[in-house]
């Protein structure tokens, strides 16, 4: 696992932050976070790329600057997640993003007290402009924030 602070140059970070945290950025309701049968929490998502298809005009300004900083052969999936503030932290189910060989890059857009929890107990807190890169077969879960209205992160799967 690799944690990289100040991942993007400040102008690129500010552009992505402004774009994804503006009120007119299109997020879509997802009834569950990892397991479709687990209705303990919901979130909002904007799918950018999946199954070799560009699904959003926002792919290039959001994912390309991030992937330019990472050695990779293939983009597998890219999405922007938005979690809403909860009165108490909610830990979603442990999961992997896909049952195939890949790496995960989680990029935090804003700082808050939410975090990604790994099955071994390690926590990676949401810190603005920070990326964590890890093997895609490591189970992880999202933990909601209680201090900010929204938690925004970008989830990228790649080889």
mmCIF file of C-alpha atoms in Angstrom:
data_model
loop_
_atom_site.group_PDB
_atom_site.id
_atom_site.type_symbol
_atom_site.label_atom_id
_atom_site.label_comp_id
_atom_site.label_asym_id
_atom_site.label_seq_id
_atom_site.Cartn_x
_atom_site.Cartn_y
_atom_site.Cartn_z
ATOM 1 C CA UNK A 1 0.000 0.000 0.000
ATOM 2 C CA UNK A 2 1.287 3.413 -0.913
ATOM 3 C CA UNK A 3 -0.090 6.719 0.426
ATOM 4 C CA UNK A 4 0.889 9.830 -1.515
ATOM 5 C CA UNK A 5 0.169 13.270 -0.035
ATOM 6 C CA UNK A 6 -0.122 16.318 -2.299
ATOM 7 C CA UNK A 7 -0.684 13.910 -5.173
ATOM 8 C CA UNK A 8 -1.588 16.481 -7.832
ATOM 9 C CA UNK A 9 -0.138 19.938 -8.436
ATOM 10 C CA UNK A 10 -2.306 22.545 -6.732
ATOM 11 C CA UNK A 11 -3.951 23.960 -9.916
ATOM 12 C CA UNK A 12 -5.092 20.470 -11.041
ATOM 13 C CA UNK A 13 -6.267 19.603 -7.534
ATOM 14 C CA UNK A 14 -8.310 22.825 -7.320
ATOM 15 C CA UNK A 15 -9.871 22.183 -10.738
ATOM 16 C CA UNK A 16 -10.971 18.668 -9.795
ATOM 17 C CA UNK A 17 -12.189 19.808 -6.379
ATOM 18 C CA UNK A 18 -14.240 22.635 -7.848
ATOM 19 C CA UNK A 19 -15.713 20.382 -10.524
ATOM 20 C CA UNK A 20 -16.707 17.494 -8.245
ATOM 21 C CA UNK A 21 -17.918 19.564 -5.306
ATOM 22 C CA UNK A 22 -20.080 22.041 -7.225
ATOM 23 C CA UNK A 23 -23.823 21.670 -6.857
ATOM 24 C CA UNK A 24 -24.347 21.000 -10.567
ATOM 25 C CA UNK A 25 -21.987 17.995 -10.837
ATOM 26 C CA UNK A 26 -24.214 15.008 -11.707
ATOM 27 C CA UNK A 27 -24.262 12.380 -8.966
ATOM 28 C CA UNK A 28 -26.606 9.409 -9.020
ATOM 29 C CA UNK A 29 -28.194 7.606 -6.088
ATOM 30 C CA UNK A 30 -26.859 4.138 -5.292
ATOM 31 C CA UNK A 31 -28.988 2.137 -2.825
ATOM 32 C CA UNK A 32 -26.015 0.194 -1.444
ATOM 33 C CA UNK A 33 -22.261 0.637 -1.293
ATOM 34 C CA UNK A 34 -20.757 -2.786 -1.940
ATOM 35 C CA UNK A 35 -23.238 -5.609 -1.435
ATOM 36 C CA UNK A 36 -26.597 -5.043 -3.206
ATOM 37 C CA UNK A 37 -28.322 -6.866 -0.321
ATOM 38 C CA UNK A 38 -26.833 -4.530 2.315
ATOM 39 C CA UNK A 39 -29.103 -1.535 2.728
ATOM 40 C CA UNK A 40 -27.324 -0.147 5.814
ATOM 41 C CA UNK A 41 -26.110 2.878 3.851
ATOM 42 C CA UNK A 42 -26.387 4.523 0.438
ATOM 43 C CA UNK A 43 -24.160 6.882 -1.519
ATOM 44 C CA UNK A 44 -24.052 8.888 -4.722
ATOM 45 C CA UNK A 45 -21.819 8.067 -7.658
ATOM 46 C CA UNK A 46 -20.819 9.380 -11.058
ATOM 47 C CA UNK A 47 -19.482 6.557 -13.222
ATOM 48 C CA UNK A 48 -16.870 7.861 -15.652
ATOM 49 C CA UNK A 49 -15.469 4.751 -17.307
ATOM 50 C CA UNK A 50 -16.255 1.028 -17.253
ATOM 51 C CA UNK A 51 -15.951 -1.980 -19.575
ATOM 52 C CA UNK A 52 -13.741 -0.066 -22.016
ATOM 53 C CA UNK A 53 -16.419 2.590 -22.462
ATOM 54 C CA UNK A 54 -16.273 6.270 -21.672
ATOM 55 C CA UNK A 55 -19.518 7.009 -19.830
ATOM 56 C CA UNK A 56 -19.031 10.674 -19.019
ATOM 57 C CA UNK A 57 -17.602 13.858 -20.501
ATOM 58 C CA UNK A 58 -15.908 14.330 -17.126
ATOM 59 C CA UNK A 59 -13.515 11.404 -17.689
ATOM 60 C CA UNK A 60 -10.740 13.436 -19.293
ATOM 61 C CA UNK A 61 -10.557 16.362 -16.824
ATOM 62 C CA UNK A 62 -10.858 14.119 -13.755
ATOM 63 C CA UNK A 63 -9.206 10.757 -14.426
ATOM 64 C CA UNK A 64 -6.525 11.647 -16.973
ATOM 65 C CA UNK A 65 -4.542 13.998 -14.687
ATOM 66 C CA UNK A 66 -4.607 11.386 -11.926
ATOM 67 C CA UNK A 67 -3.586 8.487 -14.182
ATOM 68 C CA UNK A 68 -0.772 10.569 -15.706
ATOM 69 C CA UNK A 69 0.955 10.268 -12.306
ATOM 70 C CA UNK A 70 0.707 6.459 -12.168
ATOM 71 C CA UNK A 71 2.449 3.812 -14.219
ATOM 72 C CA UNK A 72 -0.335 1.771 -15.798
ATOM 73 C CA UNK A 73 -1.226 -0.275 -18.845
ATOM 74 C CA UNK A 74 -5.000 -0.096 -18.813
ATOM 75 C CA UNK A 75 -7.779 1.865 -17.169
ATOM 76 C CA UNK A 76 -10.495 -0.547 -16.019
ATOM 77 C CA UNK A 77 -12.962 1.690 -14.164
ATOM 78 C CA UNK A 78 -13.209 5.239 -12.905
ATOM 79 C CA UNK A 79 -15.889 6.824 -10.751
ATOM 80 C CA UNK A 80 -16.492 9.691 -8.367
ATOM 81 C CA UNK A 81 -18.159 8.855 -5.045
ATOM 82 C CA UNK A 82 -20.059 11.214 -2.765
ATOM 83 C CA UNK A 83 -20.951 10.181 0.787
ATOM 84 C CA UNK A 84 -23.301 12.247 2.919
ATOM 85 C CA UNK A 85 -22.722 13.233 6.536
ATOM 86 C CA UNK A 86 -24.050 10.781 9.125
ATOM 87 C CA UNK A 87 -24.627 11.329 12.872
ATOM 88 C CA UNK A 88 -22.375 8.364 13.692
ATOM 89 C CA UNK A 89 -19.750 6.701 11.481
ATOM 90 C CA UNK A 90 -21.217 3.934 9.325
ATOM 91 C CA UNK A 91 -18.846 1.210 8.160
ATOM 92 C CA UNK A 92 -19.956 -0.289 4.875
ATOM 93 C CA UNK A 93 -19.285 -3.928 3.999
ATOM 94 C CA UNK A 94 -15.816 -5.150 3.159
ATOM 95 C CA UNK A 95 -15.416 -5.764 -0.546
ATOM 96 C CA UNK A 96 -13.077 -5.838 -3.508
ATOM 97 C CA UNK A 97 -13.845 -3.723 -6.556
ATOM 98 C CA UNK A 98 -13.640 -6.661 -8.929
ATOM 99 C CA UNK A 99 -12.518 -10.261 -9.037
ATOM 100 C CA UNK A 100 -9.700 -9.680 -11.495
ATOM 101 C CA UNK A 101 -6.069 -8.645 -11.224
ATOM 102 C CA UNK A 102 -5.922 -4.889 -10.718
ATOM 103 C CA UNK A 103 -4.802 -2.018 -8.542
ATOM 104 C CA UNK A 104 -7.023 0.537 -6.820
ATOM 105 C CA UNK A 105 -6.270 4.223 -6.585
ATOM 106 C CA UNK A 106 -8.467 6.143 -4.140
ATOM 107 C CA UNK A 107 -8.051 9.893 -4.428
ATOM 108 C CA UNK A 108 -9.531 12.105 -1.707
ATOM 109 C CA UNK A 109 -11.007 15.362 -2.944
ATOM 110 C CA UNK A 110 -11.774 16.851 0.473
ATOM 111 C CA UNK A 111 -10.589 16.458 4.048
ATOM 112 C CA UNK A 112 -13.014 15.026 6.592
ATOM 113 C CA UNK A 113 -13.089 12.405 9.343
ATOM 114 C CA UNK A 114 -14.304 9.642 7.019
ATOM 115 C CA UNK A 115 -11.844 7.005 5.939
ATOM 116 C CA UNK A 116 -11.185 3.769 4.097
ATOM 117 C CA UNK A 117 -10.894 0.796 6.421
ATOM 118 C CA UNK A 118 -8.939 -2.268 5.369
ATOM 119 C CA UNK A 119 -9.673 -5.783 6.550
ATOM 120 C CA UNK A 120 -6.411 -5.870 8.517
ATOM 121 C CA UNK A 121 -7.587 -2.844 10.553
ATOM 122 C CA UNK A 122 -5.511 -0.194 8.772
ATOM 123 C CA UNK A 123 -7.292 3.132 8.243
ATOM 124 C CA UNK A 124 -6.541 5.680 5.538
ATOM 125 C CA UNK A 125 -8.223 8.965 6.385
ATOM 126 C CA UNK A 126 -9.736 11.275 3.786
ATOM 127 C CA UNK A 127 -7.195 14.037 3.296
ATOM 128 C CA UNK A 128 -7.635 16.438 0.396
ATOM 129 C CA UNK A 129 -5.294 15.784 -2.545
ATOM 130 C CA UNK A 130 -4.092 12.464 -1.119
ATOM 131 C CA UNK A 131 -4.015 9.184 -3.026
ATOM 132 C CA UNK A 132 -3.742 5.659 -1.718
ATOM 133 C CA UNK A 133 -2.795 2.877 -4.128
ATOM 134 C CA UNK A 134 -3.233 -0.775 -3.187
ATOM 135 C CA UNK A 135 -3.681 -4.256 -4.626
ATOM 136 C CA UNK A 136 -7.242 -4.805 -5.826
ATOM 137 C CA UNK A 137 -7.616 -8.070 -3.939
ATOM 138 C CA UNK A 138 -7.313 -6.347 -0.544
ATOM 139 C CA UNK A 139 -10.749 -6.081 1.045
ATOM 140 C CA UNK A 140 -11.719 -2.578 2.103
ATOM 141 C CA UNK A 141 -14.749 -0.585 3.171
ATOM 142 C CA UNK A 142 -15.841 3.033 3.389
ATOM 143 C CA UNK A 143 -16.535 4.689 6.700
ATOM 144 C CA UNK A 144 -18.791 7.740 6.577
ATOM 145 C CA UNK A 145 -17.846 11.127 7.925
ATOM 146 C CA UNK A 146 -19.574 13.019 10.720
ATOM 147 C CA UNK A 147 -17.893 16.420 10.410
ATOM 148 C CA UNK A 148 -18.462 17.585 6.810
ATOM 149 C CA UNK A 149 -21.645 17.595 4.715
ATOM 150 C CA UNK A 150 -20.015 15.530 1.979
ATOM 151 C CA UNK A 151 -17.024 13.259 1.443
ATOM 152 C CA UNK A 152 -15.873 13.042 -2.169
ATOM 153 C CA UNK A 153 -13.341 10.568 -3.491
ATOM 154 C CA UNK A 154 -12.333 9.256 -6.877
ATOM 155 C CA UNK A 155 -12.030 5.494 -7.247
ATOM 156 C CA UNK A 156 -9.910 4.215 -10.128
ATOM 157 C CA UNK A 157 -9.201 0.586 -10.992
ATOM 158 C CA UNK A 158 -6.304 -0.097 -13.350
ATOM 159 C CA UNK A 159 -3.677 -2.593 -14.451
#
